[in-house]
CSV table of C-alpha atoms and ligand atoms in Angstrom, one decimal:
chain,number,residue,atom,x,y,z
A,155,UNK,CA,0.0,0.0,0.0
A,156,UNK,CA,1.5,3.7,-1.0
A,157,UNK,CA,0.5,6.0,1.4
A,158,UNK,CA,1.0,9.8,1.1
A,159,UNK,CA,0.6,12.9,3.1
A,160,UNK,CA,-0.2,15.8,0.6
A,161,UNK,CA,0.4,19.3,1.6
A,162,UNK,CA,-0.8,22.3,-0.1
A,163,UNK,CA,2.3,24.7,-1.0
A,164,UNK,CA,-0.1,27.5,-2.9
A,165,UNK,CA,1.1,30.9,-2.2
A,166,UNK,CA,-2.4,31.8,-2.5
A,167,UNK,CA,-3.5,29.8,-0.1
A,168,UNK,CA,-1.7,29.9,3.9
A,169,UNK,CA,-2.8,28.6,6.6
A,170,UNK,CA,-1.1,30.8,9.6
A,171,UNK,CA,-2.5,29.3,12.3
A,172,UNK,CA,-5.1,27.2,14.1
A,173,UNK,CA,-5.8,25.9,17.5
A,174,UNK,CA,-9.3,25.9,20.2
A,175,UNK,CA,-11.1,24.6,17.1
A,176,UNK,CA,-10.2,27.3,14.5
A,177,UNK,CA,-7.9,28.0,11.5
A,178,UNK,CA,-6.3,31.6,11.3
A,179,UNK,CA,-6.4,31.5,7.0
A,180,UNK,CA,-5.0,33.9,4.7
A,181,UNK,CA,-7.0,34.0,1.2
A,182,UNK,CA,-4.9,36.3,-1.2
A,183,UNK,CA,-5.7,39.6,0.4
A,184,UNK,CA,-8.2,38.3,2.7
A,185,UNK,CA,-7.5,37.2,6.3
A,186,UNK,CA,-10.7,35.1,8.0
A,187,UNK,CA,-11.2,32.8,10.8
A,188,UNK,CA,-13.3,30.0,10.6
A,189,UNK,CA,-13.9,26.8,12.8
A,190,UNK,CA,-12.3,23.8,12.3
A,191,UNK,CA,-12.9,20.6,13.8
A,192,UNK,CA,-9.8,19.0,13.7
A,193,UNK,CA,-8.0,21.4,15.4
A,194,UNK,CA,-7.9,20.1,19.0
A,195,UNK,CA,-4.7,21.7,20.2
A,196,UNK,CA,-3.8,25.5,21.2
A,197,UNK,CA,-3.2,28.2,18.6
A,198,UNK,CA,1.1,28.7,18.4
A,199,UNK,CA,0.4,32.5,17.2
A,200,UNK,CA,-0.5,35.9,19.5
A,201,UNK,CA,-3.4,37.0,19.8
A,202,UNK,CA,-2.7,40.2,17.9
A,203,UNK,CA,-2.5,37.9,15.0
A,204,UNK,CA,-5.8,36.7,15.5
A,205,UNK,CA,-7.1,40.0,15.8
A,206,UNK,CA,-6.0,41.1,12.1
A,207,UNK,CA,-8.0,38.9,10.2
A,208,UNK,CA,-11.0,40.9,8.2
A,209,UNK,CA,-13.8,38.4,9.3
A,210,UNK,CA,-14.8,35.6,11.5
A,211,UNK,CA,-17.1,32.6,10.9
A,212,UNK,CA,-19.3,32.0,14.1
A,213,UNK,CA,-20.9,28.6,14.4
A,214,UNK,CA,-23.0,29.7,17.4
A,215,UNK,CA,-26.2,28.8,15.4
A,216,UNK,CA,-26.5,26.0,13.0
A,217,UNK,CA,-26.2,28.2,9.9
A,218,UNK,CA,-23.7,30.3,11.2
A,219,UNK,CA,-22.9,33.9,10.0
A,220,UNK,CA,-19.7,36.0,8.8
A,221,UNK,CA,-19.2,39.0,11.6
A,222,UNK,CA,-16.7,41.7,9.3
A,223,UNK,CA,-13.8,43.4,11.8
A,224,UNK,CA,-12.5,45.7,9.4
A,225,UNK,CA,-13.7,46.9,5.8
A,226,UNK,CA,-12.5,45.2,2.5
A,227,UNK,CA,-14.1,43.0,-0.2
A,228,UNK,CA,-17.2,41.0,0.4
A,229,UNK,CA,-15.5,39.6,-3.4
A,230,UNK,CA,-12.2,38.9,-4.4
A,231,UNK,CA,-10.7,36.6,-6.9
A,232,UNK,CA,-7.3,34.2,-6.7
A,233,UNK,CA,-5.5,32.2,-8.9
A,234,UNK,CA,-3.9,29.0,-9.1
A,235,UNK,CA,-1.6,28.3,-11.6
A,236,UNK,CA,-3.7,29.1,-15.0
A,237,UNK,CA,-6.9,28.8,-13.0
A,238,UNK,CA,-8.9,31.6,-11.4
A,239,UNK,CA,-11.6,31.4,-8.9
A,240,UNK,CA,-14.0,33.6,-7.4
A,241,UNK,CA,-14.2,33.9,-3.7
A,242,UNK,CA,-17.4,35.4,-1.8
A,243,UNK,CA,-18.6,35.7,1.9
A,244,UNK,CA,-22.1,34.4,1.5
A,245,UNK,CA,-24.7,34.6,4.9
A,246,UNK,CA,-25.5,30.9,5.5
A,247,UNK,CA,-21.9,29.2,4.9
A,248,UNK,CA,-18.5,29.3,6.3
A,249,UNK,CA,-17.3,28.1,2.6
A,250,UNK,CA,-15.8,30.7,0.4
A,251,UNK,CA,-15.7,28.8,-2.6
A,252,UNK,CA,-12.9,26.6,-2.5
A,253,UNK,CA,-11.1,23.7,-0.7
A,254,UNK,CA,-7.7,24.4,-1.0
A,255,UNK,CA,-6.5,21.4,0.9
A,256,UNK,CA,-7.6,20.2,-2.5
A,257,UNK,CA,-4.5,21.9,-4.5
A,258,UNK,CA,-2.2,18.9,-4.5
A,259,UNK,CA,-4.4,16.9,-6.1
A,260,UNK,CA,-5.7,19.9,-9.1
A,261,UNK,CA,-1.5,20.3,-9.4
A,262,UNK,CA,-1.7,16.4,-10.4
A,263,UNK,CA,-4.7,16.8,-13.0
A,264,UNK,CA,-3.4,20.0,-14.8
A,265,UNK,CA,-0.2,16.9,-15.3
A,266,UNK,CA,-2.7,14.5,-17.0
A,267,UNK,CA,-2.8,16.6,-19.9
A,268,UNK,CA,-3.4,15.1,-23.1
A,269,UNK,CA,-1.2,15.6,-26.4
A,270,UNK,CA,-3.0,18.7,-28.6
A,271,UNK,CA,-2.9,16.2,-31.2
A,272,UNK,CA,-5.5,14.3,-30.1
A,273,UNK,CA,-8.8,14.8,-32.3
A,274,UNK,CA,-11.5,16.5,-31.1
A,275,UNK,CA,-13.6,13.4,-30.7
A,276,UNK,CA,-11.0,11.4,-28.7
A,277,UNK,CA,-10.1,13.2,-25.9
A,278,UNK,CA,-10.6,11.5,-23.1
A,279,UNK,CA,-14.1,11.8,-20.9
A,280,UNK,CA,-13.5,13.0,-16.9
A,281,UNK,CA,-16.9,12.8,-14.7
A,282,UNK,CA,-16.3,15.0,-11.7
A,283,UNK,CA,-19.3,14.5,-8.9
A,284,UNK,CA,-20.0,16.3,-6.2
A,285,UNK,CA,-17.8,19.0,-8.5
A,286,UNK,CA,-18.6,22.0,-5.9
A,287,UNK,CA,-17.4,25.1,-8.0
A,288,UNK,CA,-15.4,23.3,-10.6
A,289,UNK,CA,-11.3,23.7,-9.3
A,290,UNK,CA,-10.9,20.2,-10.4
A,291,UNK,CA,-13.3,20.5,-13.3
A,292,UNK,CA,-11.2,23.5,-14.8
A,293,UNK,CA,-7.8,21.3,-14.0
A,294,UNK,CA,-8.7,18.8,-16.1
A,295,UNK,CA,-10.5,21.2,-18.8
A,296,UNK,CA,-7.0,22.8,-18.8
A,297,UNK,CA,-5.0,19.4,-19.6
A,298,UNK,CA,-7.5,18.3,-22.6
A,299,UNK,CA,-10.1,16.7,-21.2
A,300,UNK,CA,-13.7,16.4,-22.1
A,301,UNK,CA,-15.8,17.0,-18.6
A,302,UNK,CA,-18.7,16.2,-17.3
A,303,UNK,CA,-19.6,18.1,-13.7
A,304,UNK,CA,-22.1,17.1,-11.1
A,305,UNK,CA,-23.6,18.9,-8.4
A,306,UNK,CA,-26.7,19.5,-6.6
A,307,UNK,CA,-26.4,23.0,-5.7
A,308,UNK,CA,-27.8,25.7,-7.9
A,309,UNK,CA,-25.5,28.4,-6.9
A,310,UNK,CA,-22.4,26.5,-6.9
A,311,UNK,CA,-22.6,25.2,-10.6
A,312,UNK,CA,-23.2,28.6,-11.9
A,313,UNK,CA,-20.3,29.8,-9.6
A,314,UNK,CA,-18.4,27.1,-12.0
A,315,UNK,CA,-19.2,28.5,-14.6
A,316,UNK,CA,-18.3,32.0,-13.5
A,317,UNK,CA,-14.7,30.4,-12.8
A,318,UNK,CA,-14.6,28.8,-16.3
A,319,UNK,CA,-14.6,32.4,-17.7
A,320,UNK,CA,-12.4,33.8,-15.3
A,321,UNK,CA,-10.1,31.1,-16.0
A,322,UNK,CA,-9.8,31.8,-19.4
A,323,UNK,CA,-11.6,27.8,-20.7
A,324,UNK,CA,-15.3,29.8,-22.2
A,325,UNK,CA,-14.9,27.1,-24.9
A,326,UNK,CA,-13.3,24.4,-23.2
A,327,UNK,CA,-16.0,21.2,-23.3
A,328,UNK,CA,-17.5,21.5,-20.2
A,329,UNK,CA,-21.1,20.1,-19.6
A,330,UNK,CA,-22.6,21.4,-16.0
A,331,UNK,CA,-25.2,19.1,-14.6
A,332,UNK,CA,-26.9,20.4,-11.7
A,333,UNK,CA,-28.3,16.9,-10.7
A,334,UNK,CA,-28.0,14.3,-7.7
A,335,UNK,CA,-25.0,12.3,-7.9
A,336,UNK,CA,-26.7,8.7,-7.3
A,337,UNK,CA,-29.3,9.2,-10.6
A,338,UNK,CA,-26.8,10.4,-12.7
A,339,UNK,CA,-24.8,7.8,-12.6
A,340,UNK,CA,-27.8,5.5,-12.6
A,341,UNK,CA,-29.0,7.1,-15.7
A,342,UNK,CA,-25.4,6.9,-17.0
A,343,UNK,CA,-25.0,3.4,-16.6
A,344,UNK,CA,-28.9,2.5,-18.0
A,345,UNK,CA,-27.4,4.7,-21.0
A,346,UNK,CA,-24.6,2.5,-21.5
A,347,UNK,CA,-22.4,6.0,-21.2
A,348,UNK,CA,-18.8,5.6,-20.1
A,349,UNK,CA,-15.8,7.5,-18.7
A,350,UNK,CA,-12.3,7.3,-19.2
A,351,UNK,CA,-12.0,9.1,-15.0
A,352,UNK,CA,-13.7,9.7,-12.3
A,353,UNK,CA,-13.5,12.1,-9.7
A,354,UNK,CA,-15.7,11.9,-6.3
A,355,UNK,CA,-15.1,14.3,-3.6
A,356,UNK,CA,-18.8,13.6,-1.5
A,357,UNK,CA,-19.6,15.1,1.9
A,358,UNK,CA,-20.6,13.1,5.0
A,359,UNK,CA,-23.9,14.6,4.5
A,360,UNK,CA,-25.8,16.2,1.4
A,361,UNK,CA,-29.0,17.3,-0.5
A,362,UNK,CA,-29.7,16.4,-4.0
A,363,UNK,CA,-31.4,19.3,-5.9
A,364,UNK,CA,-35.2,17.7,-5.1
A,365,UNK,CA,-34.5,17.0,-1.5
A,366,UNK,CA,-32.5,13.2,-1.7
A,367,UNK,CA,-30.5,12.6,1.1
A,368,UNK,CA,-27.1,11.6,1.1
A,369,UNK,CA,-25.0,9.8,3.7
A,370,UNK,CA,-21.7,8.8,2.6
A,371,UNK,CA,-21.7,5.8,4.9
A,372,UNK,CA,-25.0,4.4,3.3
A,373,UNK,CA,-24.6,5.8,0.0
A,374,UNK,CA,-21.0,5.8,-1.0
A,375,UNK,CA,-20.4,2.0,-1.6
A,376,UNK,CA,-23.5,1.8,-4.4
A,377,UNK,CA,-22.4,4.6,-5.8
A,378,UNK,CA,-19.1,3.3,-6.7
A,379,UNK,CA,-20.6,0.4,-7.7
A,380,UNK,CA,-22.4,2.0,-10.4
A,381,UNK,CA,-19.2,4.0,-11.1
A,382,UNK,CA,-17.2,0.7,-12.0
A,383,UNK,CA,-19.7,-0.1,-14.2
A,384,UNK,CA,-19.8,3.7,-16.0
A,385,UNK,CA,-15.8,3.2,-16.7
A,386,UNK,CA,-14.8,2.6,-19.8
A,387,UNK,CA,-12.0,0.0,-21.0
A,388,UNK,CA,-9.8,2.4,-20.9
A,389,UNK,CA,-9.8,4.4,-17.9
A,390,UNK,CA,-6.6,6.1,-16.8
A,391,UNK,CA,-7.9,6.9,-13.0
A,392,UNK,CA,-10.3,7.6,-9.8
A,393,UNK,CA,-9.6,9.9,-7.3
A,394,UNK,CA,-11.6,9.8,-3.9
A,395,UNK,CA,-11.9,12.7,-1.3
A,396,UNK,CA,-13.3,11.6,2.1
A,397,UNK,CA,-13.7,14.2,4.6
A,398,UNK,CA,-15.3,11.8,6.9
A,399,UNK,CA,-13.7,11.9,10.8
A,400,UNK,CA,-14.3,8.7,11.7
A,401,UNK,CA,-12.6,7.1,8.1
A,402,UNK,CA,-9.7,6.1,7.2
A,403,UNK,CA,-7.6,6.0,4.0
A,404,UNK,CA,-7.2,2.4,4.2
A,405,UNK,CA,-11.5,2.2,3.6
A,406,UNK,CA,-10.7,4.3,0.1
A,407,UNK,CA,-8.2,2.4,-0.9
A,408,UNK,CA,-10.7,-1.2,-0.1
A,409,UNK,CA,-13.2,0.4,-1.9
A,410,UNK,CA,-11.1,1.3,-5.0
A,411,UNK,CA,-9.5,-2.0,-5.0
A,412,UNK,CA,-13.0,-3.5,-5.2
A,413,UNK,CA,-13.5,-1.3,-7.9
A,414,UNK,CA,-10.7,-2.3,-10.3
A,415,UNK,CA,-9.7,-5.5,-9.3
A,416,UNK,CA,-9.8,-6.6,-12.8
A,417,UNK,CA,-8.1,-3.6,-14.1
A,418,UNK,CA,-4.3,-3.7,-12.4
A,419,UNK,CA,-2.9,-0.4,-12.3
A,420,UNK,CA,-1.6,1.0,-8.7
A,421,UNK,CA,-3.0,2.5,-5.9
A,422,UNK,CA,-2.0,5.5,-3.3
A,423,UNK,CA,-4.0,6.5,-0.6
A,424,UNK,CA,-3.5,9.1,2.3
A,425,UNK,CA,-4.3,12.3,3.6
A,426,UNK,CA,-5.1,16.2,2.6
A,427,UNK,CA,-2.6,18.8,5.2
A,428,UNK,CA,-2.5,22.4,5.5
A,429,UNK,CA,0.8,23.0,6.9
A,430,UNK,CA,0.9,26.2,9.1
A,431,UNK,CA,3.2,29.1,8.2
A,432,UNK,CA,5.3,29.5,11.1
A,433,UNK,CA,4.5,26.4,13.1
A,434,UNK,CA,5.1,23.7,10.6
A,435,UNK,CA,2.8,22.3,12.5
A,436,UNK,CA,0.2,20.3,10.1
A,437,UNK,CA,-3.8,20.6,9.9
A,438,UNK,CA,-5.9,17.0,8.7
A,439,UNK,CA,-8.2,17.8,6.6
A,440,UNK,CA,-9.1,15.1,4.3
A,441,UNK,CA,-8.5,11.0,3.4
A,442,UNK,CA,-7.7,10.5,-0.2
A,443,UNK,CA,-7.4,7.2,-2.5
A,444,UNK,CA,-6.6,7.7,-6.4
A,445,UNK,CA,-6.3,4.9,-9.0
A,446,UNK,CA,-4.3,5.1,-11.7
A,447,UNK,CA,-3.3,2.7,-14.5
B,194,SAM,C1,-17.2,18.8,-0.3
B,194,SAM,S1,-18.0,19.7,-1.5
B,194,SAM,C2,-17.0,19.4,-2.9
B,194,SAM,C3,-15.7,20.2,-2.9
B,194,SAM,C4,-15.0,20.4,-4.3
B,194,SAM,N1,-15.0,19.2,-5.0
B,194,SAM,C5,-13.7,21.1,-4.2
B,194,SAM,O1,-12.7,20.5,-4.0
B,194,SAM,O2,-13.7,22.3,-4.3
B,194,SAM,C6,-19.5,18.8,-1.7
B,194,SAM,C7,-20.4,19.1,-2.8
B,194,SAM,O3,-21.3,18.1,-2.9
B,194,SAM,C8,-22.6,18.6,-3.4
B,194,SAM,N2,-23.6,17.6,-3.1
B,194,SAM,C9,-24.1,17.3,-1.8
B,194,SAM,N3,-25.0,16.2,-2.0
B,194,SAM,C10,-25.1,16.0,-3.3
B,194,SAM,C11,-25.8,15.0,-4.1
B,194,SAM,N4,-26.7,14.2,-3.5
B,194,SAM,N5,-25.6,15.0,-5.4
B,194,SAM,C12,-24.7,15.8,-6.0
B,194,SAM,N6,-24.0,16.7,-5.3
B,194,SAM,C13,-24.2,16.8,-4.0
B,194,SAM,C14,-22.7,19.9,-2.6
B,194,SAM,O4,-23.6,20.8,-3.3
B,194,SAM,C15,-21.2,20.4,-2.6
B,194,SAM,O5,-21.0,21.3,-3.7
């Protein structure tokens, strides 16, 4: 088993701190504080540091709400490598628009690229559920690939879009598919429609757009199922995000084994880090699995 920790190392991105159940982030221009989970120890940074970030997150509802401590953009945008995303406080989420924990693994798409030489009609086909606002969508866009996104939220697959522009891919082949995950691929498979990749990044917990509910525990293991069946003879790889707490990376890589256990190829599993500024110190965030040929 090949098992890797993956840090992000995104100048866009830093994490300068975290501790008492919060990260200290630094977006671009845009300092925040938002809770965080995983972060059972005690902050390594002063106060005073704290106290310069622009605005905090407060989970002391269930929604939670953004309370600003100095003026500056409610907007911003930030790139990564040829990519650009937008970034937005919005009133019912702590999310901003992007996982960067998620860089290492859009670093190793924008590598998958495929030769310009390849026809039109034979570039390879990428299915990216639970797609959020399209980083991993536009990576693979960006190396040649022909994509299809998932996801069940409204706002965030026209905020995919709105990063497709920015990024500069307009008339890259992109097909957006606000839809639940679990009849896509269902409807996929019934078509006899296949991909040459998958990439899955589910929450422990979801909506569909009419109301299904997902539990990764439950859901998860049919889903892949109907996944090996949607991939075609020759699939180059699946990559798994689990944000899950009480997981493990050995479970992704079990479940991808299952997956392609007539297929060969090699698999790595591990974990998504942020690795703090001055501390060194490293923040879990994420179990990974990917399967390559
Ligand atoms: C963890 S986020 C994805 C993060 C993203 N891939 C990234 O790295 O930036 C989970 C996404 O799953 C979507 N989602 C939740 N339940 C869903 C379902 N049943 N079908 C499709 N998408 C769902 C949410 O709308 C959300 O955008």
């Amino acid at each position: 088993m090949h098992i890797q920790v993956l840090t992000n190392d995104w100048p866009g991105y830093q994490l300068l701190d975290s501790g008492n159940r919060r990260k200290l982030e630094q977006f671009g221009p845009v300092r925040l504080i938002r809770s965080e989970p995983k972060a059972w120890w005690k902050p390594s940074l002063p106060d005073s540091e704290w106290h310069l970030a622009a605005a905090v997150h407060e989970d002391d509802n269930r929604e939670g709400r953004w309370r600003f401590l100095r003026p500056g953009p409610k907007e911003w945008e930030i790139s990564f490598e040829q990519l650009r995303f937008q970034l937005r406080f919005m009133d019912n989420s702590k999310q901003i628009g992007l996982f960067p924990e998620q860089s290492p693994h859009w670093r190793w798409l924008l590598d998958q690229k495929i030769s310009s030489a390849t026809p039109e009609e034979n570039r390879p086909r990428v299915l990216n559920l639970f797609g959020y606002t399209g980083a991993a969508s536009l990576a693979c866009a960006r190396a040649g690939w022909h994509v299809t996104h998932v996801d069940a939220s409204k706002p965030a697959v026209a905020w995919g879009r709105r990063n497709q522009e920015l990024s500069d891919l307009a008339d890259a082949p992109i097909r957006w598919i606000l839809e639940d995950a679990g009849k896509f691929v269902q409807r996929e498979a019934r078509r006899g429609n296949q991909y040459d990749a998958i990439l899955l990044d589910p929450p422990a917990f979801g909506r569909g757009p009419n109301n299904e509910l997902w539990k990764i525990e439950r859901d998860l293991p049919p889903l892949l199922d109907l996944c090996r069946q949607i991939l075609s003879p020759r699939a180059r790889f699946i990559l798994l995000t689990v944000y899950t707490i009480d997981a493990s990376s050995i479970l992704c890589h079990n479940l991808l084994q299952q997956m392609t256990a007539d297929r060969g190829g090699k698999i790595t599993i591990g974990e998504l880090t942020h690795q703090e500024k001055t501390s060194r110190r490293h923040l879990p965030l994420s179990l990974w699995g990917r399967w390559e040929l």
